[in-house]
CSV table of C-alpha atoms in Angstrom, one decimal:
chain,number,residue,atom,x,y,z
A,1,UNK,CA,-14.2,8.9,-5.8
A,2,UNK,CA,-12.5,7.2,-2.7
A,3,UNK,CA,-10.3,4.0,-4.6
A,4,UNK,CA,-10.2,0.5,-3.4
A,5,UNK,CA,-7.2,-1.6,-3.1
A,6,UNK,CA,-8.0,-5.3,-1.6
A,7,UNK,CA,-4.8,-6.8,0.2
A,8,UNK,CA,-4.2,-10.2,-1.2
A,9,UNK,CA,-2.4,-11.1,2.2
A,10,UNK,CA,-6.0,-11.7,3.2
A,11,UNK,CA,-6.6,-14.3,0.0
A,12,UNK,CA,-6.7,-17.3,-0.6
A,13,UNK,CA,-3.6,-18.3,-2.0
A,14,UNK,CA,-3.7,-22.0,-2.7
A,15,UNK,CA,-6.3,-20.2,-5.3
A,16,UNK,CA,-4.5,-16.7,-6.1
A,17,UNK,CA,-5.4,-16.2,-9.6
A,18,UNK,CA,-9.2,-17.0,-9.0
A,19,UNK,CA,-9.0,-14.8,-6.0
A,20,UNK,CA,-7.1,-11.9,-8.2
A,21,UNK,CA,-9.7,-12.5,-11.0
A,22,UNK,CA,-12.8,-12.3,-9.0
A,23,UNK,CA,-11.4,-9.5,-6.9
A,24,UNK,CA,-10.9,-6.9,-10.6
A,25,UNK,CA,-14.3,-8.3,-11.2
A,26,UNK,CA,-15.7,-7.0,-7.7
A,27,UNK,CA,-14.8,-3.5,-8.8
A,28,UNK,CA,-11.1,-3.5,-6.6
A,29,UNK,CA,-8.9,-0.5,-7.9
A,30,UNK,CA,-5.7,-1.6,-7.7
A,31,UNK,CA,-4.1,-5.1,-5.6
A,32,UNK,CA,-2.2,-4.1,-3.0
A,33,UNK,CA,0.9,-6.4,-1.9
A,34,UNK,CA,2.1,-6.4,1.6
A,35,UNK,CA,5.7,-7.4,1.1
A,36,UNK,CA,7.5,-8.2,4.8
A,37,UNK,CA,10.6,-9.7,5.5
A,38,UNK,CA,10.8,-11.1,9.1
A,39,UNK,CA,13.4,-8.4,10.0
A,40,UNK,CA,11.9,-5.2,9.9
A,41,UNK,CA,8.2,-6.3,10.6
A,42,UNK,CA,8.1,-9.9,13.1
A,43,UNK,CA,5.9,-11.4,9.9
A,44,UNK,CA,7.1,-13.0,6.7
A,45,UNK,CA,5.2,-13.4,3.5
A,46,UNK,CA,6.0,-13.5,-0.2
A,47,UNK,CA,8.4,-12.4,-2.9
A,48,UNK,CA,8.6,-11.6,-6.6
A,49,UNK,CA,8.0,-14.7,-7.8
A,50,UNK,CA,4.5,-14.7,-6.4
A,51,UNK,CA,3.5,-11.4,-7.8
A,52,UNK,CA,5.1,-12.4,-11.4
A,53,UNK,CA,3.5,-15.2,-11.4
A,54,UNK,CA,-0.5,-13.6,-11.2
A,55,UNK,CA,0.6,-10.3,-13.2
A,56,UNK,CA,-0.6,-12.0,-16.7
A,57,UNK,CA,-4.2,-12.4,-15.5
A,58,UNK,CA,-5.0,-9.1,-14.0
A,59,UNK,CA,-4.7,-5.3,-15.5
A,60,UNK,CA,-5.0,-3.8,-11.7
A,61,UNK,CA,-2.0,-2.0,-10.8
A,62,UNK,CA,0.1,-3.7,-8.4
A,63,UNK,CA,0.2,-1.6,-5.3
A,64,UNK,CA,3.7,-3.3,-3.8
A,65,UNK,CA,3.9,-2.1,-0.1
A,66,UNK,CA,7.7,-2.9,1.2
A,67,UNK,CA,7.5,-3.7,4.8
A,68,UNK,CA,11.3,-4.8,4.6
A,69,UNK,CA,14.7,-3.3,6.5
A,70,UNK,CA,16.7,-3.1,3.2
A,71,UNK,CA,14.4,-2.3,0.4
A,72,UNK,CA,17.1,-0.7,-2.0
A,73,UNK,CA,17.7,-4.2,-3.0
A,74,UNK,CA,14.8,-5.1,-3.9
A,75,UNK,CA,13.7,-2.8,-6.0
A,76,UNK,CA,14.7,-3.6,-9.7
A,77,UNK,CA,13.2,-7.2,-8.1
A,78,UNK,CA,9.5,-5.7,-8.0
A,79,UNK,CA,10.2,-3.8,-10.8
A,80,UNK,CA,11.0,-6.4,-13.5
A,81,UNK,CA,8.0,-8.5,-11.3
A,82,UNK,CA,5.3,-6.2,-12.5
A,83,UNK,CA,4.7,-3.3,-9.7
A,84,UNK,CA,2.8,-0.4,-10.8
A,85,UNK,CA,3.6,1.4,-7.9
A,86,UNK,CA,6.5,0.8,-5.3
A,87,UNK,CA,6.1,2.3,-1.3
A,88,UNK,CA,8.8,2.0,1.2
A,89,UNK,CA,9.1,3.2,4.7
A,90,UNK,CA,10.7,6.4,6.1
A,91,UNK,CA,11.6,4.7,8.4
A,92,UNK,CA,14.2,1.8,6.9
A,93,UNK,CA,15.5,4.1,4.2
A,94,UNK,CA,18.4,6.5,5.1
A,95,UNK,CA,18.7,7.9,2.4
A,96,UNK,CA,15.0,8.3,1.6
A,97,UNK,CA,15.2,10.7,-2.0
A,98,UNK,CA,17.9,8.7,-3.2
A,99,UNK,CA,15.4,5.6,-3.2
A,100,UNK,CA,12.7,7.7,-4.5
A,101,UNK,CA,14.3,8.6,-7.2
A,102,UNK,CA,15.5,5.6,-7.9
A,103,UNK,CA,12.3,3.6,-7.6
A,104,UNK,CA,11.2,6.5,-10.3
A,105,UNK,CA,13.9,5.9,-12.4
A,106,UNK,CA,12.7,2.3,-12.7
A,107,UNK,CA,9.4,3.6,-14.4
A,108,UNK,CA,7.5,3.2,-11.7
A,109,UNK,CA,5.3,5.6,-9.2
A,110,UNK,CA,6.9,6.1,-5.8
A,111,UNK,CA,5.1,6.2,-2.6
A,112,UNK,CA,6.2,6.6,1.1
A,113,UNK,CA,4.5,4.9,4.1
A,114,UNK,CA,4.9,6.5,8.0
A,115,UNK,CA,4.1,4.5,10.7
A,116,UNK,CA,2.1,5.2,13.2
A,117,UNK,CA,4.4,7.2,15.6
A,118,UNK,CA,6.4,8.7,12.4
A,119,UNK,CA,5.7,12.5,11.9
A,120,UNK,CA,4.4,13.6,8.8
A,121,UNK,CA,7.3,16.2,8.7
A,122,UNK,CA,9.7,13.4,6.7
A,123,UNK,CA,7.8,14.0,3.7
A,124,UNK,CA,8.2,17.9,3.6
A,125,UNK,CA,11.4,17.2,1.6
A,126,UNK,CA,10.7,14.6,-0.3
A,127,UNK,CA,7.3,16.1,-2.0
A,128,UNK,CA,8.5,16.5,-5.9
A,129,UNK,CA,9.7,12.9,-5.8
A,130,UNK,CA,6.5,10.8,-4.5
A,131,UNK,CA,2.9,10.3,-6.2
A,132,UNK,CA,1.7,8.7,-2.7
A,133,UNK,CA,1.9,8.7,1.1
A,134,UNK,CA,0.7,5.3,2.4
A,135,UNK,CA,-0.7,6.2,5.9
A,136,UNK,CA,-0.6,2.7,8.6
A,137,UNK,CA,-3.2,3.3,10.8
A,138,UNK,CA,-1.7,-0.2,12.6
A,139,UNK,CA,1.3,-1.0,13.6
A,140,UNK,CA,3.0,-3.0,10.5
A,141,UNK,CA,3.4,-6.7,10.2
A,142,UNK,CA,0.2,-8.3,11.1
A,143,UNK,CA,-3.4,-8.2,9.6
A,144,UNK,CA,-6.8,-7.9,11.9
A,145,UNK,CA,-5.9,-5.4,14.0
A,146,UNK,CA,-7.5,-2.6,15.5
A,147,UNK,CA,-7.0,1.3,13.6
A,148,UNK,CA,-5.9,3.8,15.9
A,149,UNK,CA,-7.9,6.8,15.5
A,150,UNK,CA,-5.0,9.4,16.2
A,151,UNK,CA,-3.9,8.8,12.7
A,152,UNK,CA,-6.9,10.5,11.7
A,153,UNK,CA,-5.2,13.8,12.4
A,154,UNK,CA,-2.3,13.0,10.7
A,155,UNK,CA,-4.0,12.1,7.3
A,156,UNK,CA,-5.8,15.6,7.8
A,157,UNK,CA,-1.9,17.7,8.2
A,158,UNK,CA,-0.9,15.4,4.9
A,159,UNK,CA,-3.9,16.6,2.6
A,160,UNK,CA,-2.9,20.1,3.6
A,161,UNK,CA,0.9,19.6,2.9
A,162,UNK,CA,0.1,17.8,-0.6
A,163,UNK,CA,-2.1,20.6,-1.8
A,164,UNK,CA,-2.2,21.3,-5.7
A,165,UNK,CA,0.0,18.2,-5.9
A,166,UNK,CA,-0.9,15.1,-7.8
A,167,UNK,CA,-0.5,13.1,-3.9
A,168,UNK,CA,-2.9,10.1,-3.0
A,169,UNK,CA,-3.1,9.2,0.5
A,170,UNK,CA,-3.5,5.9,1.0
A,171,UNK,CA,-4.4,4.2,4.6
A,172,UNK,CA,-4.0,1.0,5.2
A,173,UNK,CA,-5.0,-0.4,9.2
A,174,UNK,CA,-8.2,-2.3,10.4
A,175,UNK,CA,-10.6,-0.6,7.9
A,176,UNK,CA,-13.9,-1.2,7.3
A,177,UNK,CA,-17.4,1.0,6.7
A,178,UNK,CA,-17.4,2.6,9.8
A,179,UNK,CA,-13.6,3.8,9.5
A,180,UNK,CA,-13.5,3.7,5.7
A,181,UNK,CA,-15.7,7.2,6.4
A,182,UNK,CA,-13.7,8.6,9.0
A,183,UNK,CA,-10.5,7.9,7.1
A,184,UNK,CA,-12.6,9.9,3.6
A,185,UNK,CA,-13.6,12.9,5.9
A,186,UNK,CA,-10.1,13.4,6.9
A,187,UNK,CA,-8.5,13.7,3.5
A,188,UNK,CA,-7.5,10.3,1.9
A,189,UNK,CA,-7.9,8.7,-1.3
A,190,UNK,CA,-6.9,5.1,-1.1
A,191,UNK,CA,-8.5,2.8,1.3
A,192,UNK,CA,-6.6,-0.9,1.7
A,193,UNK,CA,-8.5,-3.5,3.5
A,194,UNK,CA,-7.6,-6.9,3.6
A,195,UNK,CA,-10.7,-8.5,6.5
A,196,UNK,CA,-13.3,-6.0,4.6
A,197,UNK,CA,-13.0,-7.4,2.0
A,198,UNK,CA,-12.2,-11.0,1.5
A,199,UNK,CA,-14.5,-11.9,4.4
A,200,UNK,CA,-17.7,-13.8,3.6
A,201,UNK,CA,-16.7,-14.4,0.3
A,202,UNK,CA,-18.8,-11.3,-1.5
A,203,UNK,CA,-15.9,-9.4,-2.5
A,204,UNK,CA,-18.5,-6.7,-4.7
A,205,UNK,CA,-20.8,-6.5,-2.0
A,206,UNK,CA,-17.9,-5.8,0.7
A,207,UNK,CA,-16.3,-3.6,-1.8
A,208,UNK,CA,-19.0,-1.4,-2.4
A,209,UNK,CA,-19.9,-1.5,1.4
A,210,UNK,CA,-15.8,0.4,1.7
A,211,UNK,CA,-17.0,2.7,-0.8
């Protein structure tokens, strides 16, 4: 069954914990946490502290996605803040297996997102090291925008290089019903939506809607 992971970018957050509560409540899967930093995305949101501060009142896992330019640094930061599973971009790591394994190393799952005009061909070395490939079927940085259908293929070529490997593909980009399906039919397993969800205030009703 296709999993659900709510962005909180799209909460509420002079009322996080209700909106963490009543989101685990909905049915969400995991919480996933668009970390940006102004420098590798033109948006700026939250840290550590933020996450630490709502980890004791939900058992989700905490999907942590780092839209940052150095995220090396900031990885024992997430760690010791209570990420379940850590993502960085191909694109701002050099030296991508080294912070694979090092995000591993940390106890935690490792996951690599590819933006839009990234090929799918980074990952062909970096398979034994990552439990996820985070998909942006956006351009990174901003929420409500529109999904570009080309990724479609892409998540497609990605469930056929993953096969008989415990791989999720995650997608994360303008999703709601209509490319929730499309994004299923091509191979992936993680749907985020931040709009789809929190919009109208009937997180169950919009979660079930995704699934």
């Amino acid at each position: 069954m296709v999993l659900i992971a709510p962005s909180i970018l799209s909460a509420d957050f002079g009322r996080l914990r209700e909106e963490v509560e009543a989101i685990e409540k909905a049915g969400a899967d995991m919480l996933h946490c668009d970390i940006m930093d102004g420098h590798y995305v033109p948006n700026l949101t939250f840290g550590p502290g933020v996450l630490q501060s709502i980890r004791p009142y939900t058992k989700l896992d905490f999907d942590v996605h780092l839209m940052v330019k150095k995220p090396d640094k900031m990885l024992e930061w997430f760690a010791k803040a209570g990420a379940d599973i850590l993502t960085v971009h191909a694109e701002a790591c050099p030296h991508l297996d080294r912070t694979l394994a090092e995000i591993r190393a940390l106890g935690l799952k490792a996951g690599v997102s590819l933006n839009p005009a990234t090929s799918e061909e980074v990952l062909a070395y970096v398979l034994d090291k990552i439990n996820q490939v985070l998909v942006m079927t956006v351009n990174p940085g901003f929420g409500g925008q529109s999904f570009i259908p080309a990724q479609l293929a892409k998540i497609s070529r990605i469930k056929e290089m993953v096969k008989g490997r415990d791989i999720k593909i995650e997608v994360d980009g303008g999703i709601n019903p209509l490319t929730a399906a499309e994004c299923t039919a091509a191979g992936a397993d993680i749907l985020v939506a931040g709009t789809a969800v929190f919009a109208g205030g009937d997180y169950k009703k919009n979660i079930d809607a995704l699934r």
